[in-house]
Coordinates of C-alpha atoms in Angstrom, one line a residue:
X1 CA -4.0 -26.9 -18.8
X2 CA -6.2 -26.3 -15.8
X3 CA -7.4 -21.9 -15.9
X4 CA -6.8 -22.7 -12.2
X5 CA -3.0 -22.4 -12.2
X6 CA -2.0 -18.8 -13.6
X7 CA -4.1 -16.8 -11.5
X8 CA -2.0 -18.7 -8.0
X9 CA 1.3 -17.8 -10.1
X10 CA -0.3 -14.1 -10.6
X11 CA -0.7 -14.4 -6.9
X12 CA 2.7 -14.9 -6.3
X13 CA 4.4 -11.9 -8.3
X14 CA 6.5 -9.3 -6.5
X15 CA 3.8 -7.4 -4.7
X16 CA 4.4 -3.4 -5.0
X17 CA 3.7 -1.5 -0.8
X18 CA 3.7 1.5 0.0
X19 CA 6.4 1.7 3.2
X20 CA 6.8 4.9 5.0
X21 CA 9.9 5.8 6.2
X22 CA 11.7 8.8 8.1
X23 CA 13.3 12.5 6.9
X24 CA 17.0 13.3 7.6
X25 CA 16.3 15.5 10.1
X26 CA 13.1 13.2 11.5
X27 CA 10.3 16.3 10.6
X28 CA 7.9 13.6 8.5
X29 CA 7.5 10.1 6.5
X30 CA 7.8 9.7 2.7
X31 CA 6.8 7.2 1.0
X32 CA 8.6 4.5 -0.9
X33 CA 7.4 1.7 -3.5
X34 CA 9.3 -1.3 -3.2
X35 CA 8.4 -4.7 -4.1
X36 CA 8.4 -7.2 -1.7
X37 CA 7.8 -10.9 -2.1
X38 CA 4.4 -12.2 -3.3
X39 CA 1.9 -13.3 -1.1
X40 CA -1.5 -15.3 -1.1
X41 CA -2.3 -15.3 2.8
X42 CA -3.5 -12.0 4.0
X43 CA -1.0 -12.0 7.4
X44 CA 1.9 -13.6 5.1
X45 CA 1.7 -9.4 2.9
X46 CA 0.8 -8.3 6.6
X47 CA 4.4 -10.2 7.6
X48 CA 6.4 -8.4 4.5
X49 CA 5.1 -5.4 4.7
X50 CA 6.6 -4.9 8.3
X51 CA 9.5 -7.1 7.6
X52 CA 9.9 -4.1 4.7
X53 CA 10.2 -1.6 7.2
X54 CA 12.5 -3.0 9.5
X55 CA 14.7 -3.6 6.8
X56 CA 15.2 -0.2 5.8
X57 CA 14.1 2.5 3.2
X58 CA 16.4 1.3 0.0
X59 CA 16.8 4.7 -1.0
X60 CA 18.3 8.1 1.2
X61 CA 15.9 8.0 4.7
X62 CA 15.9 7.3 7.5
X63 CA 14.9 3.9 9.3
X64 CA 12.3 4.2 11.6
X65 CA 12.0 0.9 13.7
X66 CA 14.9 -1.1 15.1
X67 CA 17.4 -3.0 12.4
X68 CA 17.5 -6.3 14.8
X69 CA 13.5 -5.5 15.8
X70 CA 12.0 -9.0 15.4
X71 CA 8.1 -9.7 14.1
X72 CA 7.2 -12.6 16.4
X73 CA 3.4 -12.9 15.7
X74 CA 0.5 -11.0 14.3
X75 CA -3.2 -11.7 14.7
X76 CA -6.4 -9.5 12.4
X77 CA -9.6 -9.2 14.6
X78 CA -11.7 -7.3 11.0
X79 CA -9.6 -4.0 10.8
X80 CA -7.2 -4.6 13.6
X81 CA -3.9 -5.6 13.5
X82 CA -1.9 -7.0 16.3
X83 CA 1.3 -7.2 16.0
X84 CA 4.0 -9.0 18.3
X85 CA 7.6 -7.5 18.1
X86 CA 11.2 -8.9 20.3
X87 CA 12.0 -6.7 22.6
X88 CA 14.5 -4.6 20.6
X89 CA 11.8 -2.9 19.1
X90 CA 12.3 -1.3 22.4
X91 CA 15.4 -1.5 23.7
X92 CA 16.8 -0.1 20.1
X93 CA 14.6 2.0 19.4
X94 CA 15.8 5.9 20.2
X95 CA 13.3 7.5 22.3
X96 CA 12.5 11.2 21.8
X97 CA 8.4 11.9 21.1
X98 CA 9.6 11.9 17.0
X99 CA 11.3 9.2 16.8
X100 CA 8.3 7.7 18.4
X101 CA 5.0 9.5 16.3
X102 CA 7.7 7.9 13.4
X103 CA 8.1 5.2 14.0
X104 CA 4.5 4.6 15.0
X105 CA 2.6 5.9 12.2
X106 CA 4.9 5.3 9.7
X107 CA 4.1 1.8 10.8
X108 CA -0.3 2.3 10.8
X109 CA 0.5 4.2 8.2
X110 CA 2.6 1.9 6.0
X111 CA -0.9 -0.8 7.0
X112 CA -3.8 1.0 6.3
X113 CA -2.3 2.5 2.9
X114 CA -1.2 -1.2 2.1
X115 CA -4.9 -3.1 3.1
X116 CA -7.8 -0.6 3.8
X117 CA -9.9 -1.8 5.7
X118 CA -7.2 -2.3 8.4
X119 CA -7.3 0.6 10.4
X120 CA -6.1 0.1 13.6
X121 CA -2.2 -0.8 14.6
X122 CA -2.2 -3.0 19.0
X123 CA 2.0 -3.4 19.5
X124 CA 3.0 -5.4 21.7
X125 CA 6.5 -6.9 22.9
X126 CA 7.2 -10.2 23.7
X127 CA 3.5 -10.6 23.3
X128 CA 3.1 -8.3 26.6
X129 CA 0.8 -4.8 26.2
X130 CA 3.2 -1.7 26.4
X131 CA 2.3 1.9 27.7
X132 CA 4.4 3.7 25.4
X133 CA 7.9 2.9 23.7
X134 CA 9.9 4.6 25.1
X135 CA 7.9 6.9 27.5
X136 CA 6.2 8.7 24.4
X137 CA 2.7 7.4 22.6
X138 CA 0.8 5.9 24.6
X139 CA 0.6 2.6 23.0
X140 CA -2.2 1.7 25.8
X141 CA -4.8 1.7 23.1
X142 CA -5.6 0.1 19.0
X143 CA -3.3 3.3 17.4
X144 CA -4.8 4.0 14.0
X145 CA -3.7 5.1 11.4
X146 CA -3.2 9.2 10.6
X147 CA -1.6 11.0 7.7
X148 CA -0.9 14.2 9.1
X149 CA 3.3 13.3 9.6
X150 CA 3.4 12.0 5.4
X151 CA 5.2 14.9 3.4
X152 CA 2.5 15.8 1.1
X153 CA 3.9 15.4 -2.5
X154 CA 5.0 11.5 -1.7
X155 CA 1.4 10.8 -0.4
X156 CA -1.0 8.5 -1.5
X157 CA -3.8 8.7 0.7
X158 CA -5.7 12.0 -1.3
X159 CA -5.7 15.5 0.6
X160 CA -3.7 16.9 3.1
X161 CA -3.4 20.5 1.6
X162 CA -3.0 21.2 6.8
X163 CA 1.1 19.9 5.7
X164 CA 2.5 22.1 6.0
X165 CA 5.6 22.0 2.7
X166 CA 9.3 21.2 3.5
X167 CA 10.9 24.6 3.6
X168 CA 14.2 23.4 1.4

């Protein structure tokens, strides 16, 4: 049996990823470990991560992307990943500054923690750049990961001691 076969099989085993979802009061994000389908190509792995975010949390957390949203395409250029979503991302979004922040940073932080070489995310809708989701968070430029909205205890991102602890 060829030695190369075992390597391919290992890569296709389900992959554990860290996904970020909102807590019920929408004050911050919490990490949720999730197994996603195995993937060999980086773009397939990225797609699996984003589609798992769209599918929503498996526990008691809240969704951060509207559930009818489709990922139409993605492209990686160095440390930048460009994600092209269906217009459901905007049309199905509840709006509000905090809700928009949670959506944008759940996406960028999920990709940054699972793909450390990716540092910025550009969001397109139906192939076109957008200014904001619903008027609050500026999306004209690529967004860098920012773990300040992630609850300290659940974050694999290192020391976040400047984040206030939840009062619950």
